[in-house]
PDB file of C-alpha atoms in Angstrom:
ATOM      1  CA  UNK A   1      34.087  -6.051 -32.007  1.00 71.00           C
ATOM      2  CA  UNK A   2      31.885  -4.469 -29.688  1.00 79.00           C
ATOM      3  CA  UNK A   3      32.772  -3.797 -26.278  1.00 87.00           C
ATOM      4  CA  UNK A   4      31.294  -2.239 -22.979  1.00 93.00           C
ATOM      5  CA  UNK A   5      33.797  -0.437 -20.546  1.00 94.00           C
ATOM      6  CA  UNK A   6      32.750   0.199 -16.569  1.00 97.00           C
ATOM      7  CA  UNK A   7      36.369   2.521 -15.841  1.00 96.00           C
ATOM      8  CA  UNK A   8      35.519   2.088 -12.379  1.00 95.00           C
ATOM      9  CA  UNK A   9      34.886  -1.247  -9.978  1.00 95.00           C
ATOM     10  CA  UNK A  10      34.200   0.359  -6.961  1.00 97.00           C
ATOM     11  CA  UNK A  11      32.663   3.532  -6.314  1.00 97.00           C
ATOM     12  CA  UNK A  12      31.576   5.246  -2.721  1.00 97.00           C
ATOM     13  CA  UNK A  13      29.350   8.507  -2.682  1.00 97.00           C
ATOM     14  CA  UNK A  14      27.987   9.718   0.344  1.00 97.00           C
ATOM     15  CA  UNK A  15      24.331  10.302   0.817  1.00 97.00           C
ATOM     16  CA  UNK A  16      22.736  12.835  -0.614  1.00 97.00           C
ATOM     17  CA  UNK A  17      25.095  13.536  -2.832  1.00 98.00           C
ATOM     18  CA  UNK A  18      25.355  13.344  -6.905  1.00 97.00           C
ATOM     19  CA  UNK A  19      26.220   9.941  -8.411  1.00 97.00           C
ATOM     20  CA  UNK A  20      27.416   9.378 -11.632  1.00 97.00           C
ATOM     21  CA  UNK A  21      28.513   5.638 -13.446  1.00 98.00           C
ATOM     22  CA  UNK A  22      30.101   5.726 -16.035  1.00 97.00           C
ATOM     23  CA  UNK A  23      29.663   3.426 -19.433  1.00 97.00           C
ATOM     24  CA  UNK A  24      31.167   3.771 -22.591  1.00 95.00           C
ATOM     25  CA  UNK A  25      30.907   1.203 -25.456  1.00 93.00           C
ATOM     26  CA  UNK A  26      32.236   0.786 -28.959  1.00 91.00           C
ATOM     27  CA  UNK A  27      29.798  -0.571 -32.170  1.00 85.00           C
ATOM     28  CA  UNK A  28      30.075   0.652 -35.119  1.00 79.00           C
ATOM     29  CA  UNK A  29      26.329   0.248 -35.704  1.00 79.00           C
ATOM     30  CA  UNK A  30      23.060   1.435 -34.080  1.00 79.00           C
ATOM     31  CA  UNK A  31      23.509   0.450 -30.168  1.00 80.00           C
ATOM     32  CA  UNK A  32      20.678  -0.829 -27.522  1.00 88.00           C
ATOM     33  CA  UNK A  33      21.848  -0.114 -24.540  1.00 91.00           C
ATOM     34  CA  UNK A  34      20.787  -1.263 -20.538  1.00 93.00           C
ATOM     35  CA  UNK A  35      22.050  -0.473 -17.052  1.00 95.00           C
ATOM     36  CA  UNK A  36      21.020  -3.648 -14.874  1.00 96.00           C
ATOM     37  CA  UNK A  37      21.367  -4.100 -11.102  1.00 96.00           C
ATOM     38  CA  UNK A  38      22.225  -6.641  -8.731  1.00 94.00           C
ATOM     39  CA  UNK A  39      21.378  -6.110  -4.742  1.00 94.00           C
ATOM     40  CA  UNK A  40      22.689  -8.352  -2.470  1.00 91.00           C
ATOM     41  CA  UNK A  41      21.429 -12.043  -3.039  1.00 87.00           C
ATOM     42  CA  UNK A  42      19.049 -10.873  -5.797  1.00 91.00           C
ATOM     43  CA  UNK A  43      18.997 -11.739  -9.032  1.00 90.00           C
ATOM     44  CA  UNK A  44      19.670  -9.377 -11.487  1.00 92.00           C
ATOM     45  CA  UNK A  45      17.195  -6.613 -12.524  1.00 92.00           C
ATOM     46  CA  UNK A  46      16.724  -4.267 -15.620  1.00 92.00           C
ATOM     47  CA  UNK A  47      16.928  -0.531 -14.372  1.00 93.00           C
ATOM     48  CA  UNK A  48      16.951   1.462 -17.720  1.00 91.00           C
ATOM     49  CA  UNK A  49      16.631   1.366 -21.271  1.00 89.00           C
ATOM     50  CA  UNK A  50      18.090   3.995 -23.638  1.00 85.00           C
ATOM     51  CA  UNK A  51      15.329   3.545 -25.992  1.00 80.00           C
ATOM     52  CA  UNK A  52      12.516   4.359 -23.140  1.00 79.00           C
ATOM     53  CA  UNK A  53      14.428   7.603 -21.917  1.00 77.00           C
ATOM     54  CA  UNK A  54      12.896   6.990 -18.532  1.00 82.00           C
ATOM     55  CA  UNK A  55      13.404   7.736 -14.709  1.00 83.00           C
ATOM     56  CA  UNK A  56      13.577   4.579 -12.757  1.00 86.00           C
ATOM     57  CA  UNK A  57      13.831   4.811  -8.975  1.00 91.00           C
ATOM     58  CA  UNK A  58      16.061   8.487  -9.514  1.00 92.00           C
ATOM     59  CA  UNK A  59      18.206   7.347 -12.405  1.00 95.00           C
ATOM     60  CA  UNK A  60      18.408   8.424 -15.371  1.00 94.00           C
ATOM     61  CA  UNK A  61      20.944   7.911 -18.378  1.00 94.00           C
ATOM     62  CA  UNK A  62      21.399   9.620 -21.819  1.00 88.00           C
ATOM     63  CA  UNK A  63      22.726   7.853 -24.661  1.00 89.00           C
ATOM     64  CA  UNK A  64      25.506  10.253 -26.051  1.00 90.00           C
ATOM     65  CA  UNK A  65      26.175   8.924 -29.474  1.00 87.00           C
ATOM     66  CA  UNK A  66      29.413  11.489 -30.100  1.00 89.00           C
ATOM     67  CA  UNK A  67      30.991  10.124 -27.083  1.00 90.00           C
ATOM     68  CA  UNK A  68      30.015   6.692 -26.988  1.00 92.00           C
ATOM     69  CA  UNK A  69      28.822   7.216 -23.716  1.00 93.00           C
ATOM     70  CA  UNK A  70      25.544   5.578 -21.489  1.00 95.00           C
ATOM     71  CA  UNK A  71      26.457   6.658 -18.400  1.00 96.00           C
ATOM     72  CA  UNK A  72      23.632   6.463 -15.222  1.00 96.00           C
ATOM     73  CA  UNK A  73      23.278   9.328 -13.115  1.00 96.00           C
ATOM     74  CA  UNK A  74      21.073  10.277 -10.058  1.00 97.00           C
ATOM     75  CA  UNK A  75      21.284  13.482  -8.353  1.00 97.00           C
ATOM     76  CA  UNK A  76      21.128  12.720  -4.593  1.00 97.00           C
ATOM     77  CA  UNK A  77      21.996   9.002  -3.837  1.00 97.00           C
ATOM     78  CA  UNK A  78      20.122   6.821  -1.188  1.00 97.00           C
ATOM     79  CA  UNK A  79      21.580   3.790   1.244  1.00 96.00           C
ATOM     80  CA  UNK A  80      19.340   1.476  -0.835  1.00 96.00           C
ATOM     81  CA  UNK A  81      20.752   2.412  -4.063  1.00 97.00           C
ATOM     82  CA  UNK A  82      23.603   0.160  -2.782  1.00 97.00           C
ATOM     83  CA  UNK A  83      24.188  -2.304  -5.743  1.00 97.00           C
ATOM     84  CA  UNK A  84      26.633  -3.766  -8.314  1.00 96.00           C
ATOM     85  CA  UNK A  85      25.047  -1.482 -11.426  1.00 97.00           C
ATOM     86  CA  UNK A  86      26.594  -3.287 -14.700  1.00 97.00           C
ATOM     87  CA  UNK A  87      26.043  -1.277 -18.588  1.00 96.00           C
ATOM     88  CA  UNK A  88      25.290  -3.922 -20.894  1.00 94.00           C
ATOM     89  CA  UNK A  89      24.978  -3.640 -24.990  1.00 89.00           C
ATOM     90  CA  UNK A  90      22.938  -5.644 -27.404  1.00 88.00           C
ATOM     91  CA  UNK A  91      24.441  -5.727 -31.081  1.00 85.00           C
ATOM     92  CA  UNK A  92      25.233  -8.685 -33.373  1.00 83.00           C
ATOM     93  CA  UNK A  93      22.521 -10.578 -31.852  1.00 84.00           C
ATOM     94  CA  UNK A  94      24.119 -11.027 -28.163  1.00 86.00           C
ATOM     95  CA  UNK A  95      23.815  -9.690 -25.272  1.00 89.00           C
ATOM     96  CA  UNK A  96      27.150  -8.170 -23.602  1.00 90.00           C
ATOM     97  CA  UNK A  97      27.718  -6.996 -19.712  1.00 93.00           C
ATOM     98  CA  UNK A  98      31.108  -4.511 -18.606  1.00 95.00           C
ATOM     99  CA  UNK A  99      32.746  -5.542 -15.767  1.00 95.00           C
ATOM    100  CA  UNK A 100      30.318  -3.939 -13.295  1.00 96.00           C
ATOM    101  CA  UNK A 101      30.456  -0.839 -10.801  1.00 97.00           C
ATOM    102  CA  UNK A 102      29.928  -1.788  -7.228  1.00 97.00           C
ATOM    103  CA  UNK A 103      28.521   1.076  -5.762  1.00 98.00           C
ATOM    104  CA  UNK A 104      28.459   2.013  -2.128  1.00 98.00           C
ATOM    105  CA  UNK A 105      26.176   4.635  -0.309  1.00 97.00           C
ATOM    106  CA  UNK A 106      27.703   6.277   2.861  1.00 97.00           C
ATOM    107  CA  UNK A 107      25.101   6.732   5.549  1.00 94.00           C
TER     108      UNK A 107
ATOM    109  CA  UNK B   1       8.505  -8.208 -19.345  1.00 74.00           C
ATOM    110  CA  UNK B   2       8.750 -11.648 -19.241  1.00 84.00           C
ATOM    111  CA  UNK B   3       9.666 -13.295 -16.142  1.00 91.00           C
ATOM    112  CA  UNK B   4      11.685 -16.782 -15.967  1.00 95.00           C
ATOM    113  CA  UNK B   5      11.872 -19.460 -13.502  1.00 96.00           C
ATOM    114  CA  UNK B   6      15.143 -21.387 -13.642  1.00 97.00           C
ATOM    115  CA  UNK B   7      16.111 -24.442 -11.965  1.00 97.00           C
ATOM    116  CA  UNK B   8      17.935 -25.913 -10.438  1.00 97.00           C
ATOM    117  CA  UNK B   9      18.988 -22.970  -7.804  1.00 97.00           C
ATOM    118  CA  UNK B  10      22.028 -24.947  -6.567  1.00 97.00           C
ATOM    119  CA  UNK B  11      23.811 -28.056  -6.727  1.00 97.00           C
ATOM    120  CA  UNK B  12      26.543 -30.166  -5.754  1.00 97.00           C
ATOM    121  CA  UNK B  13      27.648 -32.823  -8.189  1.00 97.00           C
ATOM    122  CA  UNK B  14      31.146 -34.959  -8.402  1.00 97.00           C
ATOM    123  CA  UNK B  15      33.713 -34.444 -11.067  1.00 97.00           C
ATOM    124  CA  UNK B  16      33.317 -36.008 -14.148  1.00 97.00           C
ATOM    125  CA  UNK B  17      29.449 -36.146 -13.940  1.00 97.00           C
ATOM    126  CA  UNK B  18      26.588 -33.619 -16.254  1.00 98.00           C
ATOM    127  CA  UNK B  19      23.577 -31.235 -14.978  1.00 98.00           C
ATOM    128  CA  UNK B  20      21.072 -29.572 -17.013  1.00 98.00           C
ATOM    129  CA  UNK B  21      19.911 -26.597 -16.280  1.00 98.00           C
ATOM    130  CA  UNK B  22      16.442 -25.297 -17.258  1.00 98.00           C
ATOM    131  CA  UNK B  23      14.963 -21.676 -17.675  1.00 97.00           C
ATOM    132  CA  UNK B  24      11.372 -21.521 -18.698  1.00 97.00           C
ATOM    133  CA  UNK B  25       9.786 -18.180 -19.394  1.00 95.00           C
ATOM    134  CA  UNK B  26       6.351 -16.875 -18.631  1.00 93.00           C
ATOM    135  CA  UNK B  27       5.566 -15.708 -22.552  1.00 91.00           C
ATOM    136  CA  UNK B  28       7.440 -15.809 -25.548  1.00 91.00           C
ATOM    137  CA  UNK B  29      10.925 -14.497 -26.564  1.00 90.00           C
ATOM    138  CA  UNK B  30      12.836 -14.406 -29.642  1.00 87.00           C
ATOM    139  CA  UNK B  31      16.386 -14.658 -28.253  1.00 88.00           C
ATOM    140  CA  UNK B  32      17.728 -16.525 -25.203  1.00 94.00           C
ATOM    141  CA  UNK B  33      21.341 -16.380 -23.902  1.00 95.00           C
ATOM    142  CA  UNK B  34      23.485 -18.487 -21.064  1.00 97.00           C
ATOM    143  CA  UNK B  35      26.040 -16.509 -18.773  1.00 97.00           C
ATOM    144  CA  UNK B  36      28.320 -17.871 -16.276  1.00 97.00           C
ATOM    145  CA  UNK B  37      29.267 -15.441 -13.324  1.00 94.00           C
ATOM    146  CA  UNK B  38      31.933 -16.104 -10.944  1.00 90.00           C
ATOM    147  CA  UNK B  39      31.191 -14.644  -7.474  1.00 82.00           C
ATOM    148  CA  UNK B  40      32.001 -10.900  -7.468  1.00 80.00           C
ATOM    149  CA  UNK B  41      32.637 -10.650 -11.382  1.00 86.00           C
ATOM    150  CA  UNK B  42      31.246  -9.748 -14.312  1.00 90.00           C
ATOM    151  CA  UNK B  43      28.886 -12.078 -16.679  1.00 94.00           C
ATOM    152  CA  UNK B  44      30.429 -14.282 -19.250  1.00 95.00           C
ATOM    153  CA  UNK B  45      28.078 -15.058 -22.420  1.00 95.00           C
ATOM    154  CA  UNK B  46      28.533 -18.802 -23.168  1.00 97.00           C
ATOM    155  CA  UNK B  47      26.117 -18.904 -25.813  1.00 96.00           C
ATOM    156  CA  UNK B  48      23.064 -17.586 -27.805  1.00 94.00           C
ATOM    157  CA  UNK B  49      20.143 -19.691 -28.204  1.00 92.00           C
ATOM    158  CA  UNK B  50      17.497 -19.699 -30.793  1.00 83.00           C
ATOM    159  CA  UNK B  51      14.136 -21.302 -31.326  1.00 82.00           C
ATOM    160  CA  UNK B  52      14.972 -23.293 -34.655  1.00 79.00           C
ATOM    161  CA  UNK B  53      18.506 -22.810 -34.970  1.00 81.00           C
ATOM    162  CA  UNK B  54      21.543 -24.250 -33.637  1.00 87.00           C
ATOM    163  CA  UNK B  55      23.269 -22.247 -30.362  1.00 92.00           C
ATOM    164  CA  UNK B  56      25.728 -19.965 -31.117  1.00 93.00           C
ATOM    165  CA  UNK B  57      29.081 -20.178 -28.828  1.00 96.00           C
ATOM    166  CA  UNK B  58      31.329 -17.595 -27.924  1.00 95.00           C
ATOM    167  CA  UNK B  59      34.983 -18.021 -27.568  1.00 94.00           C
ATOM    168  CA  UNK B  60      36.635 -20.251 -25.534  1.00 95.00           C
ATOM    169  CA  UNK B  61      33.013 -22.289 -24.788  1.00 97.00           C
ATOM    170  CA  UNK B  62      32.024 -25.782 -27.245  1.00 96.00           C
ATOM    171  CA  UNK B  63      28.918 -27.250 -27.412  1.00 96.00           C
ATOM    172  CA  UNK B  64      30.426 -30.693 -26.600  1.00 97.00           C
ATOM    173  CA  UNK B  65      31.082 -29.057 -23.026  1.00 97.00           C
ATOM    174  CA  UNK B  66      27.871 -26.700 -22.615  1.00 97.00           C
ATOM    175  CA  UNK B  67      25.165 -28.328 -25.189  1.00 96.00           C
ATOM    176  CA  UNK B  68      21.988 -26.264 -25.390  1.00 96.00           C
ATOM    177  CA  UNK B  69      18.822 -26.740 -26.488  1.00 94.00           C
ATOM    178  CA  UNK B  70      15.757 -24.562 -27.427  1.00 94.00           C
ATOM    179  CA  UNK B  71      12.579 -26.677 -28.570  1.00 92.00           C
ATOM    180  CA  UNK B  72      10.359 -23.500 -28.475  1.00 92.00           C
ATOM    181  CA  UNK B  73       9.903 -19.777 -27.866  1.00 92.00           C
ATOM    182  CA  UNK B  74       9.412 -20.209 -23.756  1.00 94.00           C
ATOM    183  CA  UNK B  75      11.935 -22.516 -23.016  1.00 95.00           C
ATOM    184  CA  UNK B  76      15.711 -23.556 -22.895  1.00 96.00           C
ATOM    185  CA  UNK B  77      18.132 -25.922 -21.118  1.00 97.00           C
ATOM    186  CA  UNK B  78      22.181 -25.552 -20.608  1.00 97.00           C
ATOM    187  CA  UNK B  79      24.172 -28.900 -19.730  1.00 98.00           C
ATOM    188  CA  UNK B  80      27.525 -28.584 -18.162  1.00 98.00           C
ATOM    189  CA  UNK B  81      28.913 -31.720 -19.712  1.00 98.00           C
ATOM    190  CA  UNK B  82      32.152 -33.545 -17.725  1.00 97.00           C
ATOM    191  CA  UNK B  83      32.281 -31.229 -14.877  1.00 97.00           C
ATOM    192  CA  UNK B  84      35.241 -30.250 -12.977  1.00 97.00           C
ATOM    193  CA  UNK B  85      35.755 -28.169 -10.159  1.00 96.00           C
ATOM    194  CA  UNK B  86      36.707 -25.624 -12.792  1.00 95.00           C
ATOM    195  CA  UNK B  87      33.382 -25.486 -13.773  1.00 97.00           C
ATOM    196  CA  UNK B  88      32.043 -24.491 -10.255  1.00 97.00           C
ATOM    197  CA  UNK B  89      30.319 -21.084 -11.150  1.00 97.00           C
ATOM    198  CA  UNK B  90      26.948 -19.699 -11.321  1.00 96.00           C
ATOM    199  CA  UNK B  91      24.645 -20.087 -14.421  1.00 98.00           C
ATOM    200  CA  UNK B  92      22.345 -17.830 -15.698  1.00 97.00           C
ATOM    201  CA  UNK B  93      20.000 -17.408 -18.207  1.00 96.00           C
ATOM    202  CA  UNK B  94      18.515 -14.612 -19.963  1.00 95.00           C
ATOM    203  CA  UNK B  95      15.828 -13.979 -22.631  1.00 93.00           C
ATOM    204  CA  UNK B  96      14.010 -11.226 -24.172  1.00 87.00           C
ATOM    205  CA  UNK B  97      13.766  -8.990 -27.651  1.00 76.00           C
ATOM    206  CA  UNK B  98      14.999  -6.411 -29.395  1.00 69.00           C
ATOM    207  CA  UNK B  99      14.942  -2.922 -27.015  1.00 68.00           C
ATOM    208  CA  UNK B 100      12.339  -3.785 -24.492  1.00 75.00           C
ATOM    209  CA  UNK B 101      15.381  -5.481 -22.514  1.00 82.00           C
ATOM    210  CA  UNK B 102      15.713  -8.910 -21.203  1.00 90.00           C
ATOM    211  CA  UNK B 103      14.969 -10.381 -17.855  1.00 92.00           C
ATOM    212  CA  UNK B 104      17.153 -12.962 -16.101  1.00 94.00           C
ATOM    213  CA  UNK B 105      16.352 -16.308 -14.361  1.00 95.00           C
ATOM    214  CA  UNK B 106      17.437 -16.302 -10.351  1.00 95.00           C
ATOM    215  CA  UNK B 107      20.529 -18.361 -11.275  1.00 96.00           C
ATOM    216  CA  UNK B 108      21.598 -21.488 -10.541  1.00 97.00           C
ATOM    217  CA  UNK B 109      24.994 -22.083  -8.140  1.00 96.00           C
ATOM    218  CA  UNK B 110      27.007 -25.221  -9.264  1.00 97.00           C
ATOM    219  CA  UNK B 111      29.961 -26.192  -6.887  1.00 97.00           C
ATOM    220  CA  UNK B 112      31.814 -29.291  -8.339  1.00 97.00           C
ATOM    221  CA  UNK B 113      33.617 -31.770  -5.900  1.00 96.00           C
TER     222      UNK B 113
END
């Protein structure tokens, strides 16, 4: 069955510094993997894709295939990157979130 | 990407009563799907929802209790049949294709009394 695992609920990195969530899944075919984010009383917003290899606002994330890995990295975090940042995986036609990563930027 | 306007945002209703909820989306999508989130968690897929097909429920969800329908490509409703105060939660719904990602309707926040 496929599955997408956020190790960590909470997460606090001061500003400036490196951030790094973490997102490993398990499929045994071809994955499509998204990070999405929620600010406060927002709805919920696509940040990446794997398949566009992109920058959005700082982040990035590489699909590592050996490790089953997608996780989102930026190098120097910013208050407004304040957020619950959930990994989710498409495969056998659905649509599957982790558990979410609430992330919290010390001024 | 497509953007989707869902409705109702919130709602009180008494036990033992239905509401439909309805997502409508600014262009075509192949695949639709309906979460419920509990404040603070994660998001639960009830069910996948196809233009032409029947819905396709995931564990521990029936379509006697969440009955969908999806008459065309820009378009879906989720009713939350019987409710009970178990069923207080928010709904979502989601639609898109393949890689380009899919977008998510503002939600809709059912308490159940």
């Amino acid at each position: 069955a496929q599955r997408v695992t956020q190790p960590e609920k909470l997460l606090s990195v001061f500003k400036g510094a490196p951030v790094e969530l973490k997102c490993n899944y398990s499929y045994s075919g071809s994955p499509e993997l998204f990070w999405y984010v929620q600010y406060s009383r927002q709805r919920l917003q696509l940040l990446l894709r794997h398949i566009s290899r992109e920058s959005i606002k700082g982040f990035t994330a590489d699909l590592n295939k050996g490790e089953t890995s997608f996780h989102l990295k930026k190098p120097f975090a910013q208050e407004e990157d304040s957020a619950m940042y959930y990994c989710a995986f498409f495969g056998n036609e659905k649509l599957t979130f982790g558990t979410g990563t609430r992330l919290t930027i010390i001024p | 990407s497509a953007v989707i306007s869902q409705k109702p945002s919130r709602d009180i209703c008494q036990r033992g009563t239905s509401l439909t909820i309805q997502c409508q989306v600014d262009s075509q999508v192949t695949m639709m799907f309906w979460y419920r989130q509990q404040p603070g968690q994660s998001l639960t897929l009830i069910a996948t929802a196809n233009q032409g097909s029947e819905a396709t429920y995931e564990s521990g969800f029936v379509i006697d209790k969440f009955p969908i329908s999806r008459p065309n490509l820009t378009f879906s409703t989720l009713t939350v049949s019987n409710m009970s105060p178990e069923d207080s939660s928010i709904y979502l719904c989601s639609g898109g294709q393949g890689n380009y990602g899919y977008t998510f309707g503002s939600g809709t926040r059912l308490t159940v009394v």
